[in-house]
Structure formats: C-alpha cells, structure tokens
Coordinates of C-alpha atoms and ligand atoms in Angstrom, one line a residue:
M1 CA -8.1 46.5 -28.2
S2 CA -5.2 46.7 -25.8
K3 CA -2.2 44.7 -26.6
V4 CA -1.3 41.6 -24.6
A5 CA 2.4 41.1 -23.9
E6 CA 3.8 37.7 -24.7
I7 CA 6.2 36.2 -22.1
P8 CA 8.0 33.4 -23.9
A9 CA 8.7 30.2 -21.9
V10 CA 10.3 26.9 -22.7
W11 CA 9.9 23.7 -20.6
L12 CA 12.6 21.1 -20.5
S13 CA 12.0 17.6 -19.2
G14 CA 15.0 15.7 -17.6
A15 CA 15.1 12.6 -15.4
S16 CA 11.6 12.5 -14.0
C17 CA 8.2 10.7 -13.9
S18 CA 6.5 13.6 -15.7
G19 CA 4.3 14.0 -12.7
C20 CA 5.2 17.6 -12.6
S21 CA 3.6 18.1 -16.0
V22 CA 0.6 16.0 -14.9
S23 CA 0.2 18.1 -11.9
L24 CA 0.2 21.3 -13.8
L25 CA -2.3 19.9 -16.2
N26 CA -4.6 19.4 -13.2
S27 CA -4.4 23.1 -12.4
A28 CA -8.1 24.0 -11.4
S29 CA -8.1 27.8 -11.4
P30 CA -6.9 28.9 -13.9
N31 CA -7.2 25.6 -15.7
I32 CA -4.5 24.6 -18.2
K33 CA -6.4 26.0 -21.2
N34 CA -6.6 29.4 -19.5
L35 CA -2.9 29.2 -18.6
L36 CA -1.8 28.4 -22.1
V37 CA -4.3 30.4 -24.1
D38 CA -5.5 33.3 -22.0
P39 CA -3.6 36.2 -20.2
V40 CA -2.3 34.8 -16.9
V41 CA -2.5 38.3 -15.4
P42 CA -4.3 41.3 -17.2
G43 CA -2.3 42.2 -20.3
K44 CA 0.3 39.4 -20.0
H45 CA 0.1 36.0 -21.7
L46 CA 2.6 33.2 -21.2
N47 CA 3.7 31.8 -24.6
L48 CA 4.8 28.3 -24.0
R49 CA 7.0 27.6 -27.0
F50 CA 8.2 24.1 -26.1
H51 CA 6.9 21.4 -23.8
A52 CA 7.7 17.8 -25.1
T53 CA 4.7 16.3 -23.4
I54 CA 1.9 18.6 -24.4
M55 CA 3.0 20.2 -27.7
A56 CA 1.6 18.9 -30.9
G57 CA 4.9 19.3 -32.9
Q58 CA 7.8 16.9 -32.9
G59 CA 11.1 16.3 -34.4
E60 CA 13.7 18.7 -35.8
P61 CA 11.2 21.6 -36.2
V62 CA 10.5 21.9 -32.5
V63 CA 14.1 21.5 -31.5
K64 CA 14.7 24.4 -33.9
V65 CA 12.2 26.4 -31.8
L66 CA 14.1 25.6 -28.7
K67 CA 17.4 26.7 -30.2
E68 CA 15.8 29.9 -31.7
T69 CA 14.4 30.9 -28.3
S70 CA 17.9 31.3 -26.8
S71 CA 19.4 32.9 -29.9
E72 CA 16.5 35.3 -30.9
L73 CA 15.1 36.1 -27.4
P74 CA 18.0 36.4 -25.1
G75 CA 17.1 37.7 -21.7
E76 CA 13.4 37.5 -22.4
Y77 CA 12.2 34.0 -21.8
L78 CA 11.6 31.8 -18.8
L79 CA 13.3 28.5 -18.7
L80 CA 11.2 25.8 -16.8
V81 CA 12.9 22.6 -16.0
E82 CA 11.2 19.4 -14.6
G83 CA 13.4 16.5 -13.7
A84 CA 16.9 16.2 -12.6
V85 CA 19.8 16.7 -15.0
P86 CA 21.8 13.5 -15.5
E87 CA 25.4 13.4 -16.9
G88 CA 25.7 13.6 -20.7
P89 CA 24.6 10.5 -22.4
F90 CA 21.8 9.5 -19.9
C91 CA 19.3 12.0 -21.0
A92 CA 18.7 13.7 -24.4
V93 CA 16.7 16.5 -25.9
G94 CA 15.9 15.4 -29.5
E95 CA 18.6 13.4 -31.1
H96 CA 21.6 15.7 -31.0
F97 CA 21.7 17.4 -27.5
T98 CA 22.0 16.1 -24.0
M99 CA 19.7 17.5 -21.3
E100 CA 22.8 18.9 -19.7
E101 CA 23.9 20.8 -22.8
M102 CA 20.4 22.1 -23.4
T103 CA 19.9 23.1 -19.9
V104 CA 23.1 25.1 -19.8
E105 CA 22.6 26.7 -23.1
L106 CA 19.0 27.8 -22.4
A107 CA 19.8 28.9 -18.9
R108 CA 22.6 31.2 -20.0
D109 CA 20.3 33.4 -22.1
A110 CA 17.1 33.0 -19.9
L111 CA 15.5 35.8 -18.0
A112 CA 15.2 33.4 -15.1
V113 CA 15.0 29.7 -14.5
I114 CA 12.3 27.9 -12.7
A115 CA 13.0 24.4 -11.4
V116 CA 9.7 22.6 -11.2
G117 CA 9.5 19.7 -8.8
T118 CA 11.9 18.2 -6.3
C119 CA 14.0 16.4 -9.0
A120 CA 14.9 19.6 -10.7
S121 CA 15.1 21.6 -7.4
F122 CA 17.2 19.2 -5.4
G123 CA 17.9 16.1 -7.5
G124 CA 15.0 14.1 -5.9
I125 CA 14.5 10.5 -6.7
P126 CA 16.7 10.3 -9.9
S127 CA 19.7 11.4 -7.8
G128 CA 18.9 9.0 -5.0
E129 CA 21.8 6.8 -3.9
P130 CA 23.6 5.3 -5.7
N131 CA 22.7 7.8 -8.4
P132 CA 24.1 5.7 -11.4
T133 CA 23.4 8.5 -13.9
G134 CA 25.1 11.3 -11.9
A135 CA 21.8 13.2 -11.8
R136 CA 22.0 16.7 -10.3
S137 CA 19.7 19.5 -9.5
V138 CA 19.4 22.6 -11.8
R139 CA 21.1 24.6 -9.2
E140 CA 24.1 22.3 -9.1
V141 CA 24.3 22.3 -13.0
L142 CA 24.1 26.1 -13.2
E143 CA 26.8 26.5 -10.4
A144 CA 29.1 24.0 -12.0
N145 CA 28.9 26.0 -15.3
G146 CA 29.3 29.4 -13.7
I147 CA 25.8 30.6 -14.5
S148 CA 24.3 32.9 -12.0
K149 CA 20.8 33.4 -13.4
P150 CA 17.9 34.0 -11.0
L151 CA 16.6 30.6 -10.0
I152 CA 13.3 29.7 -8.3
N153 CA 12.9 26.2 -6.8
L154 CA 9.4 24.8 -6.7
P155 CA 9.8 21.4 -5.2
G156 CA 7.1 18.8 -4.5
C157 CA 7.0 15.3 -5.9
P158 CA 5.0 16.5 -7.7
P159 CA 4.5 20.2 -6.9
H160 CA 1.0 21.6 -6.3
P161 CA -0.2 23.3 -9.5
D162 CA -0.9 26.5 -7.6
W163 CA 2.8 26.8 -6.5
L164 CA 3.7 27.0 -10.2
V165 CA 0.8 29.0 -11.5
G166 CA 1.0 31.4 -8.5
T167 CA 4.7 31.8 -9.0
L168 CA 4.2 32.6 -12.8
A169 CA 1.5 35.1 -11.8
M170 CA 3.8 36.8 -9.3
V171 CA 6.6 37.0 -11.8
L172 CA 4.3 38.4 -14.6
L173 CA 2.7 40.9 -12.1
D174 CA 5.7 42.0 -10.0
G175 CA 8.8 40.7 -11.8
L176 CA 11.2 38.3 -10.3
P177 CA 11.2 37.7 -6.6
G178 CA 13.8 39.3 -4.5
P179 CA 16.0 37.4 -1.9
E180 CA 13.6 38.3 0.8
D181 CA 10.8 36.4 -1.0
L182 CA 12.7 33.1 -1.2
D183 CA 14.0 30.8 1.5
P184 CA 17.6 29.5 1.7
A185 CA 16.5 26.6 -0.6
L186 CA 15.3 29.3 -3.1
R187 CA 11.6 28.3 -2.5
P188 CA 9.0 31.1 -2.5
K189 CA 8.0 31.8 1.1
A190 CA 4.5 32.4 0.0
F191 CA 4.0 28.7 -0.6
Y192 CA 6.9 27.1 1.4
G193 CA 7.1 29.3 4.3
K194 CA 5.0 27.4 6.9
L195 CA 5.8 24.1 8.7
I196 CA 3.3 21.3 7.8
H197 CA 3.3 20.3 11.4
D198 CA 2.2 23.7 12.6
N199 CA -1.0 23.6 10.5
C200 CA -1.9 20.0 10.7
P201 CA -5.4 19.1 11.9
R202 CA -3.8 16.1 13.8
R203 CA -1.5 18.4 15.8
A204 CA -3.5 18.2 19.0
Y205 CA -3.0 14.4 18.9
F206 CA 0.7 15.0 18.7
D207 CA 0.8 17.5 21.6
S208 CA -1.2 15.1 23.8
G209 CA 0.9 12.0 22.7
Q210 CA -1.8 10.1 20.9
F211 CA -0.2 8.4 18.0
A212 CA -1.7 6.1 15.4
R213 CA -0.2 2.7 15.3
H214 CA -1.7 1.7 11.9
P215 CA -2.6 3.6 8.9
G216 CA -6.2 4.6 9.0
E217 CA -6.4 5.2 12.7
P218 CA -7.1 8.4 14.3
G219 CA -4.1 10.0 16.0
C220 CA -0.9 11.8 15.0
L221 CA 1.1 9.9 12.2
Y222 CA 4.6 10.6 13.5
E223 CA 5.2 7.1 14.6
L224 CA 4.2 5.9 11.2
G225 CA 6.9 8.0 9.5
C226 CA 5.3 11.5 9.2
K227 CA 7.9 14.1 8.2
G228 CA 5.5 16.9 8.8
P229 CA 7.7 18.3 11.6
M230 CA 10.6 18.8 9.1
T231 CA 8.6 19.9 6.0
Y232 CA 7.7 23.3 4.8
A233 CA 4.7 23.6 2.5
D234 CA 1.1 24.9 2.7
C235 CA -0.5 21.5 1.9
P236 CA -2.8 21.4 5.0
L237 CA -4.1 24.9 4.2
R238 CA -4.2 24.7 0.4
L239 CA -5.3 21.0 0.0
W240 CA -4.9 19.2 -3.2
N241 CA -7.1 18.3 -6.2
D242 CA -9.0 21.5 -6.2
G243 CA -9.3 21.7 -2.4
T244 CA -10.3 18.0 -1.9
N245 CA -7.8 16.6 0.5
W246 CA -4.1 16.2 1.3
C247 CA -1.8 13.4 2.4
V248 CA -2.2 13.5 6.1
G249 CA -6.0 14.1 5.6
A250 CA -6.2 10.9 3.6
G251 CA -4.3 8.9 6.4
S252 CA -0.9 8.9 4.9
P253 CA 2.1 10.4 6.8
C254 CA 3.6 13.4 5.1
I255 CA 6.7 12.0 3.2
G256 CA 8.5 15.4 3.1
C257 CA 8.6 15.5 -0.7
V258 CA 9.4 19.3 -0.9
E259 CA 12.5 19.0 1.1
P260 CA 16.1 18.7 -0.1
S261 CA 16.4 15.6 2.2
F262 CA 13.8 13.8 0.1
P263 CA 14.0 10.9 -0.5
D264 CA 17.3 9.5 0.8
R265 CA 17.4 11.3 4.2
F266 CA 13.7 10.6 4.8
Q267 CA 13.7 6.9 4.3
P268 CA 12.2 4.6 5.1
I269 CA 9.1 6.6 4.2
F270 CA 6.7 4.7 6.5
E271 CA 9.0 4.5 9.5
K272 CA 9.5 7.0 12.3
I273 CA 12.6 9.1 11.5
D274 CA 15.6 8.0 13.7
E275 CA 18.0 10.3 15.4
D276 CA 20.6 9.8 12.6
G277 CA 18.0 11.1 10.1
L278 CA 17.0 13.9 12.4
E279 CA 20.6 15.0 12.8
R280 CA 21.3 15.0 9.0
F281 CA 18.1 17.0 8.6
R282 CA 19.2 19.5 11.2
I283 CA 22.6 19.9 9.5
R284 CA 21.3 20.9 6.1
T285 CA 18.2 22.9 7.2
R286 CA 17.6 26.4 8.6
Ligands
FSX301 FE1 10.3 14.4 -10.0 FE2 8.5 15.5 -11.9 FE3 8.6 13.6 -8.5 FE4 7.8 12.9 -10.7 O1 8.3 15.3 -13.6 S1 9.4 15.7 -8.6 S2 9.7 12.2 -9.8 S3 6.4 13.4 -9.0 O2 7.1 14.4 -11.5 O3 10.3 15.5 -11.6
SF4_302 FE1 2.9 16.6 12.7 FE2 2.5 14.6 11.0 FE3 1.4 14.4 13.5 FE4 0.4 16.1 11.7 S1 0.5 13.8 11.5 S2 0.8 16.5 13.8 S3 2.3 16.8 10.6 S4 3.7 14.6 12.9

C-alpha cells in the first residue's frame, strides 16, 4: 500500500463567534469526515492536531500537543487561525498563554499561516470601533513581531467551506501560492477574484435602474444597502449550503463580509452606502 503523507496542522481560535469552524463543519464535498480522516488529495492527508472546538481532548495534554508542534515540527505544519487576535489578557489559549503569544510562537515555526475568516484576515467584527480589546488581524500581529511567513487570507463572515478546503487542496497539490495567485489583500484570486456585482442575477435591474424599496421585492438591492459593487467573492456562482442559495438570492443585500472594510466602513448594513463610505472604500482598495 502506498504511503500517505501527513501534513500537520493546528487551528487557533481567537476573538470570533466560531462561525468559521461551523462553516467548515458544513463542508459538503469533501465532508468534514473526509477532510479529517481521508487523504485531501491523493497521497496527502491533513493531520489536524489541535482544534479547540472539535477535538476530544482537553486541558494540559492538548496544549502540550500545540507546543510540541512548533518545537518538533518546525517548518512542516500549517497554522490556521480563526478570529482576531486581541491584546494580551483578553484572549487565552489554555490557562498559561495569551492568544497573541501563541499566535506569534506558532507562526514563527509554521510552514505557512492561513487566516480563516474576516476577523483573522482583517480584524472583522472584534476589531470594530471602538475596539476595546485592541483586536488585530493575523497580518498585523505578524508584521508587528517581524514575522514574514507566507500568509493566506480567507475572509468571509464566515468563509465558504470551499474556500478553505479548496485552498488546502491547492497547497497540498501544488505547494504554497505565489504572489500572482493572491490579490493585494492576500486572498486567493481563485475564490475572491470576481466582483459580486458582475455576476449577480439582479444586475439587469441595476443597469436599468429598477431598485427594490423593501426586502423581498424584485429589483436590485443597492438602495437597500447592497455592497456587491465593492465586494470580491464567488458567492453568486458557487452558492452556499451545498449549492442551495446565497445572500442576494435570498433577498438580502450583500453585506461585503469578505472585504477589509467590513464591518465599520460598510455600515449601516441595510442602508445605501454614502459618498463618504464609498470614498473610504476607494482609498483602501485596488
Ligand atoms: Fe469572525 Fe469566525 Fe465572522 Fe464569526 O470564527 S469571520 S465573527 S462569522 O466566525 O471569526
Ligand atoms: Fe449589484 Fe447588489 Fe444590485 Fe446585485 S443586488 S446588481 S450585487 S447592487
């Protein structure tokens, strides 16, 4: 029987709602059992050594696994982080380490870091104004600590499971993505390369000036706060919940959850973005 290579991975959870984990658990193909137990791609299996929400173990023994991963497998493991990273005492891993310390320690010796979700990628909701815990994105924490590890951002509040599973499959098949595979916000272009607005089934309404005035009405949802014209993701093509539907398809404006501007610059969610919001969006974007 041919040998299956084990790719070690550890998953840290910072300031978040755990929706990123829940979204991953909803992965349809492969399902979560396939992902954790079977080879993700032929000959390569992901060995998830630590994930606080889904592992059976607890207490000191599992924190030991985390520490051993960095000391015994330097340069070999993937570090996945969900949630933003608050300042010292506001978030802990086990009883003796802050989220910040553990993120820095594990990132230093990782093969690469994957920020799962908008909170980890850009700060997201936990770092929204006034940000009392000083929560930062993984990128900010790495930069502040002089760590220049390969970093992939997979935003979304939460991210589509395919974006993570597909990225893991790409890494296992072809190795780490090159700069040409990522956009300036370090998102894989394969999933975040297209503007929502350009693939929206309501686009003809927008072009002909037919705007819905109330949720549930036909028409373009721009006047109801849709951020599709500023948001890059493949939701209208991929759909969610195993191809069932997506936000705009269900009558809700796109809230722009994959963008660095989310949530502060895209608020109020259900109001048309004003000129000030548009300008701030233009400044930070491509
Ligand atoms: Fe953040 Fe993840 Fe939003 Fe929640 O855990 S990206 S709050 S859906 O889920 O970190
Ligand atoms: Fe664009 Fe949103 Fe209107 Fe769709 S509903 S056409 S994404 S503004």
